[in-house]
mmCIF file of C-alpha atoms in Angstrom:
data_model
loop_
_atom_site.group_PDB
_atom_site.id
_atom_site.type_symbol
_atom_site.label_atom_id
_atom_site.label_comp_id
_atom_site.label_asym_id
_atom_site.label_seq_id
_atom_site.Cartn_x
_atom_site.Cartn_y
_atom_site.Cartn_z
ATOM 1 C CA UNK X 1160 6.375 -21.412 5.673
ATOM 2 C CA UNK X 1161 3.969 -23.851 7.919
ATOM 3 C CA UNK X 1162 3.605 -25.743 4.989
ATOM 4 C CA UNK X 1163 7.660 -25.794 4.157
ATOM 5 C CA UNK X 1164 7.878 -26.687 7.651
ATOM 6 C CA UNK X 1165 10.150 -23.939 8.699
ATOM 7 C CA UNK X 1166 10.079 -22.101 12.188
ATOM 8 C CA UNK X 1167 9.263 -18.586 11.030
ATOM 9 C CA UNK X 1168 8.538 -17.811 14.567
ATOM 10 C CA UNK X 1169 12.435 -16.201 14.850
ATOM 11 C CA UNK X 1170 11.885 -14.002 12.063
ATOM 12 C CA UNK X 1171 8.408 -12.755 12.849
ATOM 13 C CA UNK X 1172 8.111 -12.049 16.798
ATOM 14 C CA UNK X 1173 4.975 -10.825 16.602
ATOM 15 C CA UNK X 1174 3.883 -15.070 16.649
ATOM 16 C CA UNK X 1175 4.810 -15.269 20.226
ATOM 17 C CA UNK X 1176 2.932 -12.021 21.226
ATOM 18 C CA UNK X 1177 6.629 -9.801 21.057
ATOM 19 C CA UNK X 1178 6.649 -6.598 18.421
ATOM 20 C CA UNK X 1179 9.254 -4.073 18.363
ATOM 21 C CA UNK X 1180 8.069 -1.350 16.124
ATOM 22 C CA UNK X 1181 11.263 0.402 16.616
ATOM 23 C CA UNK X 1182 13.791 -2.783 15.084
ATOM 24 C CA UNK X 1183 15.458 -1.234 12.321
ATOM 25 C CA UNK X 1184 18.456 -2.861 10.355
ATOM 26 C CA UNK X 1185 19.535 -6.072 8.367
ATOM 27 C CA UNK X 1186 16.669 -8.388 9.000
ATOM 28 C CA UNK X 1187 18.259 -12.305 9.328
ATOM 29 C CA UNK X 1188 15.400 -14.000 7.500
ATOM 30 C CA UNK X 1189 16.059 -15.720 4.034
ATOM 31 C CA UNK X 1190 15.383 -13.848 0.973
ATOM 32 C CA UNK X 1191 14.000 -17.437 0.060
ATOM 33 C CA UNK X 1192 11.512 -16.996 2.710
ATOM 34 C CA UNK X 1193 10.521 -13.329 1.728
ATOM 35 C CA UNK X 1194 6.951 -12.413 1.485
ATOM 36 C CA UNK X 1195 8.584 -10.500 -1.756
ATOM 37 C CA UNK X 1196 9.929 -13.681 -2.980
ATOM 38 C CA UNK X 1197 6.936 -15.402 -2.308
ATOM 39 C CA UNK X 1198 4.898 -13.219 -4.132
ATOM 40 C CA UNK X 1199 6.646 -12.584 -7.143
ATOM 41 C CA UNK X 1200 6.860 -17.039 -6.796
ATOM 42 C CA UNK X 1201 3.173 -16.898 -7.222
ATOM 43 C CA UNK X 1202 3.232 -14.083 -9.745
ATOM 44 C CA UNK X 1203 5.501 -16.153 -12.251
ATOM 45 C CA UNK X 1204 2.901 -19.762 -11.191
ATOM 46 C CA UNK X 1205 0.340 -17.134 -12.776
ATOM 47 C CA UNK X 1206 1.542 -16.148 -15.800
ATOM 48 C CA UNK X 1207 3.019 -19.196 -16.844
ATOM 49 C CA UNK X 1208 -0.496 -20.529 -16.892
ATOM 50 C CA UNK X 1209 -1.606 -17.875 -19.463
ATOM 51 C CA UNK X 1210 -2.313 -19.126 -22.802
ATOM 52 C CA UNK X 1211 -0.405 -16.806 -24.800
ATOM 53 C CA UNK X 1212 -3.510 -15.924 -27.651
ATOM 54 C CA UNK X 1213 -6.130 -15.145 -24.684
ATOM 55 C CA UNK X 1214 -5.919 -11.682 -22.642
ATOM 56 C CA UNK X 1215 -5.167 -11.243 -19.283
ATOM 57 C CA UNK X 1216 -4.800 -9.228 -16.277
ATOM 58 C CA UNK X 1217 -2.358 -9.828 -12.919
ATOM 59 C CA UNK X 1218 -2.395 -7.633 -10.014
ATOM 60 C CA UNK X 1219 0.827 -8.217 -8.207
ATOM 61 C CA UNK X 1220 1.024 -6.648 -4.480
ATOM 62 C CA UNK X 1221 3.744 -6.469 -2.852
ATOM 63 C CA UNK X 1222 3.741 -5.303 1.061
ATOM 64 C CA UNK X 1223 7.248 -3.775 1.082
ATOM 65 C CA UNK X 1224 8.217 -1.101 1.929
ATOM 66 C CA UNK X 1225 6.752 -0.871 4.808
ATOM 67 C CA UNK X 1226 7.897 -0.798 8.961
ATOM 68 C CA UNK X 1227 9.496 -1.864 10.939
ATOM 69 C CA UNK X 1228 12.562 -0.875 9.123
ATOM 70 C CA UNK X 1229 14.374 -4.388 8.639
ATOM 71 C CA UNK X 1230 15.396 -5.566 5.340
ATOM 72 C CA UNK X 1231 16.647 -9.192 4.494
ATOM 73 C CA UNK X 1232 20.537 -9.175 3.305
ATOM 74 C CA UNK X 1233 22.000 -8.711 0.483
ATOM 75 C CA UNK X 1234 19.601 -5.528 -0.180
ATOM 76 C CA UNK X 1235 20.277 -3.564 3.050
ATOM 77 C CA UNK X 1236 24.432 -3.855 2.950
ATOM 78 C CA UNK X 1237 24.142 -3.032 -0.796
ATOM 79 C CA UNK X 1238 22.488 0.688 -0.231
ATOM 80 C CA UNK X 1239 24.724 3.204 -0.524
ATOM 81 C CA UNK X 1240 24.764 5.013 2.632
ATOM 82 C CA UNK X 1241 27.199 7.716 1.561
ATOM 83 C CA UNK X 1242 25.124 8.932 -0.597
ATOM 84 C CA UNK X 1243 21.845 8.235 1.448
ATOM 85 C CA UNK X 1244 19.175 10.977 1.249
ATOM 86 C CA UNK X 1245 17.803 12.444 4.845
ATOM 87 C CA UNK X 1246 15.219 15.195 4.568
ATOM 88 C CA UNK X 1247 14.448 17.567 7.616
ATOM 89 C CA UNK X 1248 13.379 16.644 10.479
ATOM 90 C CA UNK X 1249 11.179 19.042 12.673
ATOM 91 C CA UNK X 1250 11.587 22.647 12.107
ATOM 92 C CA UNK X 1251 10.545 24.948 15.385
ATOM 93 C CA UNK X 1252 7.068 26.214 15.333
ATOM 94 C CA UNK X 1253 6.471 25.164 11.802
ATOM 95 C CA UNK X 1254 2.706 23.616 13.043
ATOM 96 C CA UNK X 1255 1.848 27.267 14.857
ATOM 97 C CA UNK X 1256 -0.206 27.376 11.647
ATOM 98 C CA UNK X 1257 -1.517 24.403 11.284
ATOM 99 C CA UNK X 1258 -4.462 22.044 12.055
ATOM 100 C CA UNK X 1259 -3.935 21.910 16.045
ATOM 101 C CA UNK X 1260 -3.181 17.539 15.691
ATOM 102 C CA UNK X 1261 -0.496 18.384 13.558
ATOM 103 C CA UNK X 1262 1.515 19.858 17.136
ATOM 104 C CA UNK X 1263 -0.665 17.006 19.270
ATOM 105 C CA UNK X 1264 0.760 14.217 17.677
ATOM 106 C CA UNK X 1265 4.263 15.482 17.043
ATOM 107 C CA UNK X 1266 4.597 16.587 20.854
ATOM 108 C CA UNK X 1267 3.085 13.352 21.805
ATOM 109 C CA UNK X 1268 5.042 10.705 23.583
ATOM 110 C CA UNK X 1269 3.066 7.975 22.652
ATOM 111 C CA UNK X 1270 0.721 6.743 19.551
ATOM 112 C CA UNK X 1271 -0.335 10.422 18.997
ATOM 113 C CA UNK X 1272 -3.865 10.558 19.005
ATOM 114 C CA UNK X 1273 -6.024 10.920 21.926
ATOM 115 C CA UNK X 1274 -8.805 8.941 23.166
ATOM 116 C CA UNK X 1275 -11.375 11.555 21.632
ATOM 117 C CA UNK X 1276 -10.077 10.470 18.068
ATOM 118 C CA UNK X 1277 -11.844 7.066 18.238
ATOM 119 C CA UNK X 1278 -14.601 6.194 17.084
ATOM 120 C CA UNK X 1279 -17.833 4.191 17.540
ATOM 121 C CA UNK X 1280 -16.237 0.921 17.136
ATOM 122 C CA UNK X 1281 -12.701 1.971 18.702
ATOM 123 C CA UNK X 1282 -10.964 2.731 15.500
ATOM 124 C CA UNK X 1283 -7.999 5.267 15.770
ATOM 125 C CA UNK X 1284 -6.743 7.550 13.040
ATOM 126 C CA UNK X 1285 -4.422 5.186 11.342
ATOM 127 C CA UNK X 1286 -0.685 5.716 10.984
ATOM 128 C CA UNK X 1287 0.760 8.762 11.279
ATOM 129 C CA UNK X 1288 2.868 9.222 14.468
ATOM 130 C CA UNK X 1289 5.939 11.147 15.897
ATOM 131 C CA UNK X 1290 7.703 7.779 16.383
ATOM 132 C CA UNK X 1291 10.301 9.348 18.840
ATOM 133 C CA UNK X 1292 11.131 5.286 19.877
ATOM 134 C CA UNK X 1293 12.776 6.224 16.012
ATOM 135 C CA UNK X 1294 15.286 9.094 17.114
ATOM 136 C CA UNK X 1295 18.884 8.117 16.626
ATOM 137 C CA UNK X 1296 18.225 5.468 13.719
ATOM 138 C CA UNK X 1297 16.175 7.551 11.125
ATOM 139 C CA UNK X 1298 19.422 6.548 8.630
ATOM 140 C CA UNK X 1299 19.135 2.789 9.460
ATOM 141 C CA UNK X 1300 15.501 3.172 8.713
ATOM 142 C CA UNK X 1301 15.700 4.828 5.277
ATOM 143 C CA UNK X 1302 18.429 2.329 4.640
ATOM 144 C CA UNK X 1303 16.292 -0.459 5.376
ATOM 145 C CA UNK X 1304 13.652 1.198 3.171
ATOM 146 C CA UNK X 1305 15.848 2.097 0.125
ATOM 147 C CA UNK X 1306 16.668 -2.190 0.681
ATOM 148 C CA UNK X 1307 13.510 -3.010 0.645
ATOM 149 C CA UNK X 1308 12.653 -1.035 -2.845
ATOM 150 C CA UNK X 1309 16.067 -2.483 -4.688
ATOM 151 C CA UNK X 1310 14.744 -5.796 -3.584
ATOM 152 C CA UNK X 1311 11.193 -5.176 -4.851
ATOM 153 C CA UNK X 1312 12.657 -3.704 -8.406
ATOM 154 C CA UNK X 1313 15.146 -7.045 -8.679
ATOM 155 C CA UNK X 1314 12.372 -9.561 -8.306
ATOM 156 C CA UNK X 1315 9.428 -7.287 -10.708
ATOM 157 C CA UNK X 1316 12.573 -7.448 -12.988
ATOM 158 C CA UNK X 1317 12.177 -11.649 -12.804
ATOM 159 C CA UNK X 1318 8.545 -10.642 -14.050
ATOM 160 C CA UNK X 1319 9.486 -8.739 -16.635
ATOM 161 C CA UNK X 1320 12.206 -11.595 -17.874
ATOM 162 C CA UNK X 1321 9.721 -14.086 -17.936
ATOM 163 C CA UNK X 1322 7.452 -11.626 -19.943
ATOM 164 C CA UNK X 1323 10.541 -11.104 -22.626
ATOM 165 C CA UNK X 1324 11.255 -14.855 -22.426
ATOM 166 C CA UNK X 1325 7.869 -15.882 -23.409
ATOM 167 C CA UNK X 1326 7.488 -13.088 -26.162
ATOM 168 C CA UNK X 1327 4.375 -11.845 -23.802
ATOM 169 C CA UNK X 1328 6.298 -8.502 -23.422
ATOM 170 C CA UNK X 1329 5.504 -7.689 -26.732
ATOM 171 C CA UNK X 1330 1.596 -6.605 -25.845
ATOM 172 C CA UNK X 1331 1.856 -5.962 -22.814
ATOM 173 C CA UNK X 1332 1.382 -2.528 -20.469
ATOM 174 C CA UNK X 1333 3.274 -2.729 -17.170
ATOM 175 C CA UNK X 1334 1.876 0.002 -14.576
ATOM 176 C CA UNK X 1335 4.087 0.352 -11.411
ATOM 177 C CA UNK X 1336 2.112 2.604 -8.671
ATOM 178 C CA UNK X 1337 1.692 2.366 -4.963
ATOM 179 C CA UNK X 1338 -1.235 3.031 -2.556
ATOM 180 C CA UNK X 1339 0.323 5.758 -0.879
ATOM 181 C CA UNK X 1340 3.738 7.625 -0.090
ATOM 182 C CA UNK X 1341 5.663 7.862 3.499
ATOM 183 C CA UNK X 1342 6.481 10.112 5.753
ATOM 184 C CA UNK X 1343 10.183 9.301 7.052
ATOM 185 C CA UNK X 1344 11.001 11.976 9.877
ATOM 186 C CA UNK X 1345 10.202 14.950 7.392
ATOM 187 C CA UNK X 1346 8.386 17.672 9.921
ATOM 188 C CA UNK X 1347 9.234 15.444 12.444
ATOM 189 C CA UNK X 1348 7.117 12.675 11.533
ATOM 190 C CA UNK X 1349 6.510 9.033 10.381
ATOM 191 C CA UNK X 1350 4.275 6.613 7.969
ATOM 192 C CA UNK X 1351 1.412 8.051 5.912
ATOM 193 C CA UNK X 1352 -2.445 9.258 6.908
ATOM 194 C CA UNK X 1353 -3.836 12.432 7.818
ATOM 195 C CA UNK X 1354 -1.220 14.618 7.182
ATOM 196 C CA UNK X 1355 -1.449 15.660 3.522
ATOM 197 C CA UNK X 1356 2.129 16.241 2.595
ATOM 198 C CA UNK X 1357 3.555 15.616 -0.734
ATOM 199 C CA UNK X 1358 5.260 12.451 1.106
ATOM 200 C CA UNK X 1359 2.951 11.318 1.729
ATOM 201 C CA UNK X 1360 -0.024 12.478 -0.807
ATOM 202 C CA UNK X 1361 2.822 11.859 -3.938
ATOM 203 C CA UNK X 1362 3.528 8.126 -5.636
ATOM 204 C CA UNK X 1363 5.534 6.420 -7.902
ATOM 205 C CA UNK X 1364 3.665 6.075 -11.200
ATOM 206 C CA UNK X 1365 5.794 4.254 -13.929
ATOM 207 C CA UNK X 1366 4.416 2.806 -17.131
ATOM 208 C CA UNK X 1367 6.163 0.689 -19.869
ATOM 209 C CA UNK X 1368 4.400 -1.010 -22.941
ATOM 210 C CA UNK X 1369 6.473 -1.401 -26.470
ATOM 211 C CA UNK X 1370 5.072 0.712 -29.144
ATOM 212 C CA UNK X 1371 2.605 2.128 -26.617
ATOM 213 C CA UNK X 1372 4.356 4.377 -24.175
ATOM 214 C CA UNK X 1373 6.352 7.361 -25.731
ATOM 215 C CA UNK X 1374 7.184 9.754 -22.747
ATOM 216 C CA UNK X 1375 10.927 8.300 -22.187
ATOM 217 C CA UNK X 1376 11.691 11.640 -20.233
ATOM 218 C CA UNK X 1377 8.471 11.174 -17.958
ATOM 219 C CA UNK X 1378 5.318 13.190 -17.163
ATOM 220 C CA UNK X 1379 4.280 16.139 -14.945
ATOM 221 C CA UNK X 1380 1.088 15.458 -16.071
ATOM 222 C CA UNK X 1381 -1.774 15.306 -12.703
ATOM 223 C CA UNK X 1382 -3.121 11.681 -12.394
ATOM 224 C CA UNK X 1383 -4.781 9.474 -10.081
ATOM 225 C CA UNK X 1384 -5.308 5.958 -9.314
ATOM 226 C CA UNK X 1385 -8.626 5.549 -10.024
ATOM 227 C CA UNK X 1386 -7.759 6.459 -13.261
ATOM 228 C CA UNK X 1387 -6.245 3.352 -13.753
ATOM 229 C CA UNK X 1388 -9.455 1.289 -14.328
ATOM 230 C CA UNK X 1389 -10.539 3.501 -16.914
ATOM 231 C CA UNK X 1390 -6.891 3.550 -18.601
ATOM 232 C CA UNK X 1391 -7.164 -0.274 -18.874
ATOM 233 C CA UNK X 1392 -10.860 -0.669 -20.301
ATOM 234 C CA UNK X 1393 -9.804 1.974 -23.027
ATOM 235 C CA UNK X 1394 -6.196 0.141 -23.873
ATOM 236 C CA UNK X 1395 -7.701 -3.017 -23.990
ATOM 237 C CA UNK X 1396 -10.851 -2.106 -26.519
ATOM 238 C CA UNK X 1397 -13.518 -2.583 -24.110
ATOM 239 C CA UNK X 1398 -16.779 -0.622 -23.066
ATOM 240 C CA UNK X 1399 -16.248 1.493 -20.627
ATOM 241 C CA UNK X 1400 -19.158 1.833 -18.149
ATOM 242 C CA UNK X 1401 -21.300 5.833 -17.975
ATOM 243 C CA UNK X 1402 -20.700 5.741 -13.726
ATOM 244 C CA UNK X 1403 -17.204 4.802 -14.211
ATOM 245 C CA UNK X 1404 -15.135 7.315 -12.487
ATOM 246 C CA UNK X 1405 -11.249 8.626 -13.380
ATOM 247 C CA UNK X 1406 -9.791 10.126 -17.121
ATOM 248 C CA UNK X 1407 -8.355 7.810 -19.571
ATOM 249 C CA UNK X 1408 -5.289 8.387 -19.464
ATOM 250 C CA UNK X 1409 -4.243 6.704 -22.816
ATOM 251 C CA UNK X 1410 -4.015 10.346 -25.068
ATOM 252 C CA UNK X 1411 -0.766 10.837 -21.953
ATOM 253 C CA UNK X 1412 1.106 7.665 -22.551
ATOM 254 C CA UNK X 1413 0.675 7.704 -26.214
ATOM 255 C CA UNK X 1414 1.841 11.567 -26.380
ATOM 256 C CA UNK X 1415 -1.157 12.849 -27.845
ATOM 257 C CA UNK X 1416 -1.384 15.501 -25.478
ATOM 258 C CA UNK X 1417 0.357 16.654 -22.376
ATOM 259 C CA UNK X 1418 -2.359 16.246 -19.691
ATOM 260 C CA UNK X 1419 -6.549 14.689 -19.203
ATOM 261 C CA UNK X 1420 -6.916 17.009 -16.288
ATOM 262 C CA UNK X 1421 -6.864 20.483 -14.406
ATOM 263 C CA UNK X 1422 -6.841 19.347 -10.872
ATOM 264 C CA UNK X 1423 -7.497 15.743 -9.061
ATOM 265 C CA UNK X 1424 -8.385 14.489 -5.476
ATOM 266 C CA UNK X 1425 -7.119 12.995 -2.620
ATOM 267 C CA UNK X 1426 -9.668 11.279 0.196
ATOM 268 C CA UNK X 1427 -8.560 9.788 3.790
ATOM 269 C CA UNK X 1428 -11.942 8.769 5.115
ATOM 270 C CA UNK X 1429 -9.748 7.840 7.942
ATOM 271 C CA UNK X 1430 -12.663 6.948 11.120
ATOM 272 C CA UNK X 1431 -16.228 7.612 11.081
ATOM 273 C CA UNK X 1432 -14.866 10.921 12.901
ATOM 274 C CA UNK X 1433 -11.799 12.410 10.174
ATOM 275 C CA UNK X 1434 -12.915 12.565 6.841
ATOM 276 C CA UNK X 1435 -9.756 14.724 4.712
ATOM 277 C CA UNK X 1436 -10.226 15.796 1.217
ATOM 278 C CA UNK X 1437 -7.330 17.118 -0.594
ATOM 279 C CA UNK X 1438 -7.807 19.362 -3.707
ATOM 280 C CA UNK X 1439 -4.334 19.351 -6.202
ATOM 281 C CA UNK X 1440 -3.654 21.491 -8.650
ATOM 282 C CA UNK X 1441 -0.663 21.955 -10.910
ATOM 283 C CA UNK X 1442 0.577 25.042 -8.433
ATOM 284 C CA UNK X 1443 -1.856 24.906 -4.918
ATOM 285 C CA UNK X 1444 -3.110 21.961 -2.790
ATOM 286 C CA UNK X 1445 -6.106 22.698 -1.017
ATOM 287 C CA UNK X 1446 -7.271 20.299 2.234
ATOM 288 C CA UNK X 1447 -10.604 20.867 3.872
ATOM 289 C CA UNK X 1448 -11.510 18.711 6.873
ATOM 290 C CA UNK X 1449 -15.504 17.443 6.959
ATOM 291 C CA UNK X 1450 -17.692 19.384 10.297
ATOM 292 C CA UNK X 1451 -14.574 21.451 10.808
ATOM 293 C CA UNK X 1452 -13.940 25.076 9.538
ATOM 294 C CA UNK X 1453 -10.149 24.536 9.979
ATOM 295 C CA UNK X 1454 -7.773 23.989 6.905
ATOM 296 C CA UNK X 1455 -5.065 24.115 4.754
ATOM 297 C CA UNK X 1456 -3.621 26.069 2.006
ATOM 298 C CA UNK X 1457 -0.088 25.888 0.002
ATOM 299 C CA UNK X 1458 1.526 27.121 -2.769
ATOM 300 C CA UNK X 1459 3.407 24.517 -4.159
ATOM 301 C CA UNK X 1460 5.799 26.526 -6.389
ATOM 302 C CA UNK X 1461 6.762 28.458 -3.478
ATOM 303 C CA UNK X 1462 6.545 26.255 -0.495
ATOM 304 C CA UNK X 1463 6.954 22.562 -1.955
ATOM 305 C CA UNK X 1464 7.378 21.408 1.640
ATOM 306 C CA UNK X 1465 4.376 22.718 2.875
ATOM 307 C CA UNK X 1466 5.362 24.673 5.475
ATOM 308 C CA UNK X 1467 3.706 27.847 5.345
ATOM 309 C CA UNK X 1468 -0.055 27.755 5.512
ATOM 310 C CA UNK X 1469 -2.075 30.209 4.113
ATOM 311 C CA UNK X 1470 -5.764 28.996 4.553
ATOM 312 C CA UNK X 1471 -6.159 32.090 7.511
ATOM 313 C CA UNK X 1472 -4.555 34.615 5.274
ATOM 314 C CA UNK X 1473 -6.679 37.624 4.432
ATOM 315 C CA UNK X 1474 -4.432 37.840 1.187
ATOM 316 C CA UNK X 1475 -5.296 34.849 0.158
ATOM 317 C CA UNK X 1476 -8.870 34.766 0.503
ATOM 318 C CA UNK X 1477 -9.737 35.094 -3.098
ATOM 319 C CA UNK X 1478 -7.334 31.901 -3.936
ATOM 320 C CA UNK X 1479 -9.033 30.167 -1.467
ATOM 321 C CA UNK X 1480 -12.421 31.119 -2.570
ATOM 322 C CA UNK X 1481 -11.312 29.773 -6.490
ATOM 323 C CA UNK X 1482 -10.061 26.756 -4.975
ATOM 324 C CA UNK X 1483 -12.866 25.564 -3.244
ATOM 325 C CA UNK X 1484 -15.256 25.981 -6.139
ATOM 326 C CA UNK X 1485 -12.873 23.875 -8.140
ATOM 327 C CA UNK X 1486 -12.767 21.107 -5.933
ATOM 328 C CA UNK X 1487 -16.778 21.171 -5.793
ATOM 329 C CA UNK X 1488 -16.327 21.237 -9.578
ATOM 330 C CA UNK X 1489 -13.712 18.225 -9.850
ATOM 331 C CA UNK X 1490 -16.100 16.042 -7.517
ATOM 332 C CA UNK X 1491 -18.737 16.391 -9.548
ATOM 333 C CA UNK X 1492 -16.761 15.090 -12.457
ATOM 334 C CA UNK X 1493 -15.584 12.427 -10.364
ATOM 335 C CA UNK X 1494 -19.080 10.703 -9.889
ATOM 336 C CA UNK X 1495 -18.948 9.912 -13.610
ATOM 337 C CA UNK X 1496 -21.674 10.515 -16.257
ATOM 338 C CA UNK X 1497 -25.356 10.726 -15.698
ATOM 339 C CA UNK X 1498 -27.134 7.608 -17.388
ATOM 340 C CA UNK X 1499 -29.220 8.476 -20.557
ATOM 341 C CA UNK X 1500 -32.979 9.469 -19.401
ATOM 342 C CA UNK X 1501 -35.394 6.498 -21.275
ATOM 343 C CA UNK X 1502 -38.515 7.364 -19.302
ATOM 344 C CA UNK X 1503 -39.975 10.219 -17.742
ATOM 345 C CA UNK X 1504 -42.209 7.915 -15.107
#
């Protein structure tokens, strides 16, 4: 925008040291001047430099969606708010059994976390907040969101165009994923980070690839991102390294089978103080907390919100017990394969 000359300061406070985290609405900036216009700008410059026999690899990124809640017209007028979907909000005494931040952060009336979360170099636990400035426009703000994600899918449809348009299409593997998930006033809460939800723990994993992909009705299947890297060297014909970690997810897409793995892992190494690991299965997520004897325990056919916590539960002890050997089990396979011994010096 500095280099189009335009004064972005109107659209982005933040340049003359103003930020309201709690703006939510129709944002009055330019789709033309969109970071998700600009990047899908740059995505097309990319590929249109790719010589069409050599093989390639583009990582497009976009930041959306993602607070505050404001979304650049038409996209946020064009979401159907009728048929808008709001989840619960805070149900009484649902944290009584619960990790004692869970309470601490909801009950607080400011960022959440206390002093005694930071660390060494002054880091907080990122991003996961009560966000009561938020109470009266959670709609606006999932209407915003929804906005922001139509947006996104028009402009990765301009990608795939150009990929059709230049016969590229034809061998090539689309993957759409996302870092992480969102918490949008479910249990009273906002944004992603230490609180292992499904929201929050649970992405968008969409894969398209003529002649490759033949799961039109989709996949229950458990993967992971770091799969992904794996996935590619495997589709493309290429070595795959002994330390690599993740499955190859290939024998899923293709159909061959219905699933690489039992069980997978979620980390937040969130400040030199909160290290989370989550353990997910295809029926129980199990979420142990490094130094700290406190956790959590849900059955995810029964309680698929996560509200009942069972990790104190004499009764359920002996799932406990088999869950925590399996996710000493699935980190082991995690760290890859052992290199070949050549010497015995």
């Amino acid at each position: 925008m500095e280099d189009q000359k335009v004064d972005f300061t109107k659209w982005f406070p933040d340049e003359t040291g103003v930020h309201d985290h709690a703006q939510t609405g129709s944002w009055n900036i330019s789709e033309q001047y969109h970071d998700t216009t600009w990047i899908t700008n740059e995505a097309l410059s990319h590929l249109e430099s790719i010589p069409n026999d050599e093989p390639w690899f583009s990582w497009v990124s976009y930041n959306d969606p993602h607070e505050p809640f404001v979304c650049p017209e038409p996209w946020f007028s064009q979401v159907d708010t009728d048929a808008l979907p709001m989840r619960e909000g805070y149900r009484e005494g649902e944290f009584a059994d619960k990790p004692f931040f869970y309470s601490e952060v909801y009950e607080s009336p400011g960022s959440g976390w206390s002093e005694s979360w930071r660390d060494s170099s002054g880091h907080d636990v990122p991003c996961a907040y009560s966000r009561k400035d938020l109470s009266g426009k959670e709609r606006e703000a999932m209407q915003a969101t929804l906005g922001m994600v139509a947006m996104i899918d028009h402009h990765v449809g301009r990608l795939i165009d150009h990929l059709e348009a230049t016969g590229l299409a034809e061998n090539t593997l689309i993957i759409f994923t996302s870092d992480h998930g969102e918490l949008h006033g479910q249990h009273g809460l906002w944004h992603k980070g230490l609180f292992a939800y499904e929201e929050v723990q649970r992405i968008p994993f969409l894969a398209w690839g003529p002649g490759l992909i033949r799961r039109p009705s989709g996949s229950g299947a458990l993967v992971n991102l770091v799969d992904l890297p794996k996935t590619f060297l495997s589709l493309a014909g290429l070595p795959i390294p002994q330390s690599i970690q993740g499955c190859d997810l290939t024998p899923i897409l293709t159909g061959q089978c219905d699933t690489v793995r039992d069980a997978t892992t979620v980390e937040l190494q969130a400040t030199q103080k909160v290290y989370q690991l989550t353990l997910i299965t295809e029926t129980h997520k199990l979420v142990v907390y490094r130094n700290q004897d406190y956790g959590e325990l849900y059955d995810l056919e029964k309680d698929p919100d996560q509200y009942v916590n069972l990790w104190a539960l004499p009764d359920c002890a002996g799932t406990k017990s088999e869950l925590l050997l399996k996710l000493a089990q699935t980190r082991l396979k995690e760290e890859g394969h052992t290199h070949p011994r050549k010497a015995y010096a």
